[in-house]
mmCIF file of C-alpha atoms in Angstrom:
data_model
loop_
_atom_site.group_PDB
_atom_site.id
_atom_site.type_symbol
_atom_site.label_atom_id
_atom_site.label_comp_id
_atom_site.label_asym_id
_atom_site.label_seq_id
_atom_site.Cartn_x
_atom_site.Cartn_y
_atom_site.Cartn_z
ATOM 1 C CA MET A 275 51.670 63.131 40.087
ATOM 2 C CA VAL A 276 54.145 60.236 39.901
ATOM 3 C CA LYS A 277 55.588 59.268 36.529
ATOM 4 C CA PHE A 278 57.711 56.256 35.648
ATOM 5 C CA PHE A 279 59.838 56.272 32.500
ATOM 6 C CA CYS A 280 59.847 52.783 31.021
ATOM 7 C CA PHE A 281 62.949 52.935 28.839
ATOM 8 C CA VAL A 282 64.457 49.940 30.574
ATOM 9 C CA ILE A 283 62.016 47.533 28.982
ATOM 10 C CA SER A 284 64.087 47.298 25.809
ATOM 11 C CA LEU A 285 66.966 45.124 26.950
ATOM 12 C CA PHE A 286 67.936 41.774 25.528
ATOM 13 C CA SER A 287 70.712 39.312 24.903
ATOM 14 C CA VAL A 288 70.876 36.333 22.569
ATOM 15 C CA PHE A 289 73.392 33.527 22.666
ATOM 16 C CA SER A 290 73.799 30.297 20.743
ATOM 17 C CA LEU A 291 75.713 27.230 21.905
ATOM 18 C CA SER A 292 76.566 24.432 19.514
ATOM 19 C CA ALA A 293 76.801 20.776 20.380
ATOM 20 C CA SER A 294 80.562 21.191 20.669
ATOM 21 C CA ASN A 295 80.033 23.701 23.515
ATOM 22 C CA SER A 296 81.571 26.655 21.704
ATOM 23 C CA TRP A 297 79.362 29.732 21.891
ATOM 24 C CA ILE A 298 78.717 32.529 19.437
ATOM 25 C CA SER A 299 76.605 35.651 19.662
ATOM 26 C CA ALA A 300 73.314 35.636 17.756
ATOM 27 C CA SER A 301 71.077 38.110 17.173
ATOM 28 C CA ALA A 302 52.720 42.427 44.348
ATOM 29 C CA HIS A 303 52.010 38.737 43.155
ATOM 30 C CA GLU A 304 53.191 35.413 44.519
ATOM 31 C CA THR A 305 56.925 35.257 43.852
ATOM 32 C CA LYS A 306 58.199 32.337 45.956
ATOM 33 C CA PRO A 307 58.069 28.946 44.216
ATOM 34 C CA THR A 308 57.365 25.975 46.447
ATOM 35 C CA THR A 309 60.083 23.773 44.931
ATOM 36 C CA ALA A 310 63.177 24.281 42.782
ATOM 37 C CA GLY A 311 62.172 24.744 39.190
ATOM 38 C CA SER A 312 58.472 25.292 39.953
ATOM 39 C CA LEU A 313 56.686 28.496 38.981
ATOM 40 C CA SER A 314 54.715 30.995 41.041
ATOM 41 C CA LYS A 315 51.164 31.859 40.020
ATOM 42 C CA LEU A 316 52.244 34.972 38.120
ATOM 43 C CA GLU A 317 55.072 33.108 36.380
ATOM 44 C CA GLN A 318 52.609 30.463 35.210
ATOM 45 C CA GLU A 319 50.370 33.256 33.953
ATOM 46 C CA VAL A 320 53.255 34.738 31.950
ATOM 47 C CA VAL A 321 53.799 31.385 30.215
ATOM 48 C CA ALA A 322 50.073 31.136 29.512
ATOM 49 C CA GLU A 323 50.064 34.643 28.011
ATOM 50 C CA LEU A 324 53.098 33.880 25.844
ATOM 51 C CA ASN A 325 51.415 30.755 24.523
ATOM 52 C CA LEU A 326 48.142 32.580 23.925
ATOM 53 C CA ALA A 327 49.991 35.197 21.885
ATOM 54 C CA ARG A 328 51.927 32.544 19.949
ATOM 55 C CA THR A 329 48.918 30.385 19.118
ATOM 56 C CA GLN A 330 46.278 33.112 18.675
ATOM 57 C CA PRO A 331 48.071 36.286 17.571
ATOM 58 C CA LYS A 332 45.001 37.886 15.981
ATOM 59 C CA ALA A 333 42.963 37.362 19.134
ATOM 60 C CA TYR A 334 45.811 38.774 21.224
ATOM 61 C CA ALA A 335 45.803 41.926 19.091
ATOM 62 C CA LYS A 336 42.479 42.822 20.747
ATOM 63 C CA PHE A 337 44.221 43.046 24.140
ATOM 64 C CA LEU A 338 46.682 45.543 22.673
ATOM 65 C CA ALA A 339 43.805 47.550 21.218
ATOM 66 C CA ASP A 340 42.341 47.837 24.726
ATOM 67 C CA TYR A 341 45.770 48.739 26.108
ATOM 68 C CA ALA A 342 46.139 51.521 23.515
ATOM 69 C CA LYS A 343 43.089 53.270 24.988
ATOM 70 C CA HIS A 344 45.149 54.105 28.086
ATOM 71 C CA TYR A 345 47.672 56.240 26.176
ATOM 72 C CA SER A 346 47.721 60.003 26.499
ATOM 73 C CA GLY A 347 50.525 61.252 24.294
ATOM 74 C CA LYS A 348 53.532 59.216 25.383
ATOM 75 C CA ASP A 349 52.072 58.450 28.803
ATOM 76 C CA VAL A 350 50.246 55.255 29.756
ATOM 77 C CA ARG A 351 47.639 55.963 32.417
ATOM 78 C CA PHE A 352 45.727 53.420 34.479
ATOM 79 C CA THR A 353 43.512 54.689 37.280
ATOM 80 C CA GLY A 354 45.279 54.602 40.628
ATOM 81 C CA GLU A 355 48.623 53.520 39.153
ATOM 82 C CA VAL A 356 51.960 55.164 38.479
ATOM 83 C CA ILE A 357 52.015 56.871 35.071
ATOM 84 C CA MET A 358 54.430 55.205 32.647
ATOM 85 C CA THR A 359 56.129 57.366 30.018
ATOM 86 C CA THR A 360 57.087 55.596 26.789
ATOM 87 C CA ASN A 361 59.542 56.436 24.036
ATOM 88 C CA GLU A 362 57.241 56.100 21.041
ATOM 89 C CA GLY A 363 53.730 56.564 22.336
ATOM 90 C CA VAL A 364 50.725 54.705 20.962
ATOM 91 C CA ALA A 365 52.320 54.391 17.498
ATOM 92 C CA ALA A 366 54.370 51.423 18.744
ATOM 93 C CA VAL A 367 51.222 49.721 20.020
ATOM 94 C CA ASN A 368 49.445 50.235 16.711
ATOM 95 C CA GLU A 369 52.438 48.769 14.900
ATOM 96 C CA ALA A 370 52.322 45.717 17.177
ATOM 97 C CA ILE A 371 48.598 45.299 16.507
ATOM 98 C CA LYS A 372 49.240 45.337 12.767
ATOM 99 C CA PHE A 373 52.025 42.780 13.233
ATOM 100 C CA LEU A 374 49.800 40.440 15.250
ATOM 101 C CA ASN A 375 46.985 40.634 12.727
ATOM 102 C CA ASN A 376 49.414 39.406 10.063
ATOM 103 C CA GLN A 377 51.349 36.893 12.182
ATOM 104 C CA LYS A 378 50.842 33.167 11.649
ATOM 105 C CA PRO A 379 50.373 31.049 14.788
ATOM 106 C CA VAL A 380 53.345 29.114 16.154
ATOM 107 C CA GLN A 381 53.372 26.203 18.547
ATOM 108 C CA LYS A 382 53.197 26.490 22.318
ATOM 109 C CA LEU A 383 56.281 26.695 24.508
ATOM 110 C CA SER A 384 56.873 24.044 27.164
ATOM 111 C CA ILE A 385 58.223 24.950 30.589
ATOM 112 C CA ASP A 386 61.776 23.805 31.271
ATOM 113 C CA LYS A 387 63.148 23.529 34.804
ATOM 114 C CA GLY A 388 66.739 24.435 33.892
ATOM 115 C CA LEU A 389 65.650 27.579 32.064
ATOM 116 C CA CYS A 390 63.471 28.544 35.045
ATOM 117 C CA LEU A 391 66.446 28.156 37.360
ATOM 118 C CA SER A 392 68.642 30.212 35.049
ATOM 119 C CA ALA A 393 66.037 32.970 34.937
ATOM 120 C CA ARG A 394 65.627 32.818 38.708
ATOM 121 C CA ASP A 395 69.384 33.208 39.236
ATOM 122 C CA MET A 396 69.231 36.528 37.404
ATOM 123 C CA ALA A 397 66.040 37.786 39.026
ATOM 124 C CA ARG A 398 67.336 37.090 42.516
ATOM 125 C CA MET A 399 70.732 38.672 41.887
ATOM 126 C CA GLN A 400 69.625 41.787 40.079
ATOM 127 C CA GLY A 401 66.386 42.442 41.908
ATOM 128 C CA ALA A 402 68.195 43.494 45.079
ATOM 129 C CA THR A 403 70.107 46.163 43.165
ATOM 130 C CA SER A 404 69.408 49.147 40.918
ATOM 131 C CA GLN A 405 71.140 47.443 38.006
ATOM 132 C CA ILE A 406 69.541 46.604 34.667
ATOM 133 C CA GLY A 407 70.815 44.573 31.728
ATOM 134 C CA HIS A 408 72.185 41.062 31.519
ATOM 135 C CA VAL A 409 75.357 40.937 33.621
ATOM 136 C CA GLY A 410 74.673 39.370 37.000
ATOM 137 C CA THR A 411 76.055 40.775 40.235
ATOM 138 C CA ASP A 412 78.439 37.802 40.220
ATOM 139 C CA GLY A 413 79.694 38.875 36.789
ATOM 140 C CA SER A 414 77.806 36.091 35.001
ATOM 141 C CA SER A 415 76.517 36.393 31.441
ATOM 142 C CA PRO A 416 73.283 34.738 30.269
ATOM 143 C CA THR A 417 75.407 31.968 28.750
ATOM 144 C CA ALA A 418 77.134 31.311 32.073
ATOM 145 C CA ARG A 419 73.789 31.056 33.836
ATOM 146 C CA PHE A 420 72.430 28.685 31.196
ATOM 147 C CA VAL A 421 75.498 26.452 31.566
ATOM 148 C CA ARG A 422 74.913 26.144 35.319
ATOM 149 C CA HIS A 423 71.660 24.331 34.702
ATOM 150 C CA GLY A 424 72.105 22.450 31.436
ATOM 151 C CA ASP A 425 73.308 22.466 27.849
ATOM 152 C CA TRP A 426 71.522 23.032 24.591
ATOM 153 C CA ASP A 427 71.438 22.865 20.834
ATOM 154 C CA GLY A 428 70.590 25.883 18.718
ATOM 155 C CA LEU A 429 69.555 29.230 20.137
ATOM 156 C CA CYS A 430 69.150 30.199 23.771
ATOM 157 C CA ILE A 431 68.027 33.711 24.735
ATOM 158 C CA GLU A 432 67.358 35.905 27.760
ATOM 159 C CA ASN A 433 64.827 38.759 27.736
ATOM 160 C CA ILE A 434 64.053 40.968 30.744
ATOM 161 C CA ASP A 435 61.051 43.207 31.416
ATOM 162 C CA TYR A 436 61.070 45.857 34.136
ATOM 163 C CA GLY A 437 58.251 47.718 35.859
ATOM 164 C CA ASN A 438 55.248 45.430 35.297
ATOM 165 C CA ASN A 439 53.529 43.228 37.889
ATOM 166 C CA ASN A 440 50.783 41.809 35.681
ATOM 167 C CA ALA A 441 51.381 38.864 33.331
ATOM 168 C CA ARG A 442 49.414 40.279 30.419
ATOM 169 C CA ARG A 443 51.140 43.639 30.681
ATOM 170 C CA ILE A 444 54.525 41.934 30.771
ATOM 171 C CA VAL A 445 53.768 40.171 27.495
ATOM 172 C CA ILE A 446 52.154 43.259 25.945
ATOM 173 C CA SER A 447 55.244 45.244 26.901
ATOM 174 C CA MET A 448 57.466 42.746 25.114
ATOM 175 C CA LEU A 449 55.202 42.648 22.066
ATOM 176 C CA VAL A 450 55.141 46.430 21.762
ATOM 177 C CA ASN A 451 58.875 46.542 22.508
ATOM 178 C CA ASP A 452 58.810 50.325 22.854
ATOM 179 C CA GLY A 453 62.104 52.028 22.064
ATOM 180 C CA MET A 454 63.805 49.054 20.423
ATOM 181 C CA LYS A 455 63.908 49.458 16.650
ATOM 182 C CA THR A 456 64.613 45.775 16.005
ATOM 183 C CA ARG A 457 61.601 44.666 18.109
ATOM 184 C CA ALA A 458 63.822 41.844 19.329
ATOM 185 C CA PHE A 459 61.502 40.867 22.213
ATOM 186 C CA ARG A 460 58.603 40.518 19.810
ATOM 187 C CA LYS A 461 60.726 38.384 17.525
ATOM 188 C CA SER A 462 61.642 36.163 20.476
ATOM 189 C CA ILE A 463 58.001 35.529 21.310
ATOM 190 C CA PHE A 464 57.218 34.415 17.755
ATOM 191 C CA GLU A 465 60.456 32.639 16.896
ATOM 192 C CA PRO A 466 59.226 29.188 15.794
ATOM 193 C CA LYS A 467 62.556 27.564 16.681
ATOM 194 C CA TYR A 468 62.027 28.237 20.367
ATOM 195 C CA ARG A 469 60.292 25.273 21.981
ATOM 196 C CA GLN A 470 61.074 25.778 25.685
ATOM 197 C CA VAL A 471 60.785 28.612 28.171
ATOM 198 C CA GLY A 472 61.736 29.497 31.722
ATOM 199 C CA VAL A 473 60.306 32.441 33.673
ATOM 200 C CA ALA A 474 61.268 34.182 36.919
ATOM 201 C CA TYR A 475 59.447 37.175 38.379
ATOM 202 C CA GLY A 476 60.437 39.219 41.402
ATOM 203 C CA PRO A 477 60.975 42.655 42.942
ATOM 204 C CA HIS A 478 63.479 45.216 41.638
ATOM 205 C CA LYS A 479 65.024 47.890 43.848
ATOM 206 C CA THR A 480 64.491 50.745 41.376
ATOM 207 C CA TYR A 481 61.819 49.592 38.930
ATOM 208 C CA TYR A 482 59.713 47.728 41.515
ATOM 209 C CA TYR A 483 59.307 44.539 39.454
ATOM 210 C CA MET A 484 61.266 42.511 36.932
ATOM 211 C CA CYS A 485 60.512 39.434 34.865
ATOM 212 C CA VAL A 486 63.233 37.313 33.268
ATOM 213 C CA ILE A 487 62.196 35.086 30.363
ATOM 214 C CA ASP A 488 64.624 32.512 28.940
ATOM 215 C CA TYR A 489 63.850 30.739 25.667
ATOM 216 C CA ALA A 490 65.628 27.790 24.059
ATOM 217 C CA GLU A 491 65.442 25.606 21.005
ATOM 218 C CA LYS A 492 66.459 22.367 22.732
ATOM 219 C CA PHE A 493 67.608 22.626 26.349
ATOM 220 C CA ARG A 494 68.772 19.631 28.369
ATOM 221 C CA ASP A 495 68.701 20.009 32.150
ATOM 222 C CA LYS A 496 71.548 18.836 34.330
#
């Protein structure tokens, strides 16, 4: 029986760049886009799921309730799939459901080409390795990757999910945010200041799949 421990899901980095360009710290689908900045089918689905969660949080809670049925202790079991072992078990899912049932809707995110390219830089670099986290194989930070493709006002953030190849499960994973006490991924999804998003999905050498999601308040592409 194969088991996969999903501790790597809880990784994040947040950066803010002011108008003066000084930065401070703040808290087996289609994967090949047809043109620079365009999204694959799964990447488009991730954006759609994010916007569904943001605009209809109570309705989205029902998806988590269905997901919770697949827990056995700390294991998540889907027929014919690798078993995923969580840190907190179903308690984290139930907490997320309660959060969603009390969360007010926020506006939809719009897709930004520069953020997509920034996310794709990271997915392509890291996916070929066993590395996790936010430092690229070229030594780049999220901020450095953002700067390659534009500039911005306010907050700009990178979140990464590992081990999921289904858009809804990617978003559910980030909403549950198992193992991260601050639930930073969940906060990112419902941060009303974020207006734009970029997504890149691809393979990962160790965890099979990874999905990079970049959010921004006001990003301007180069």
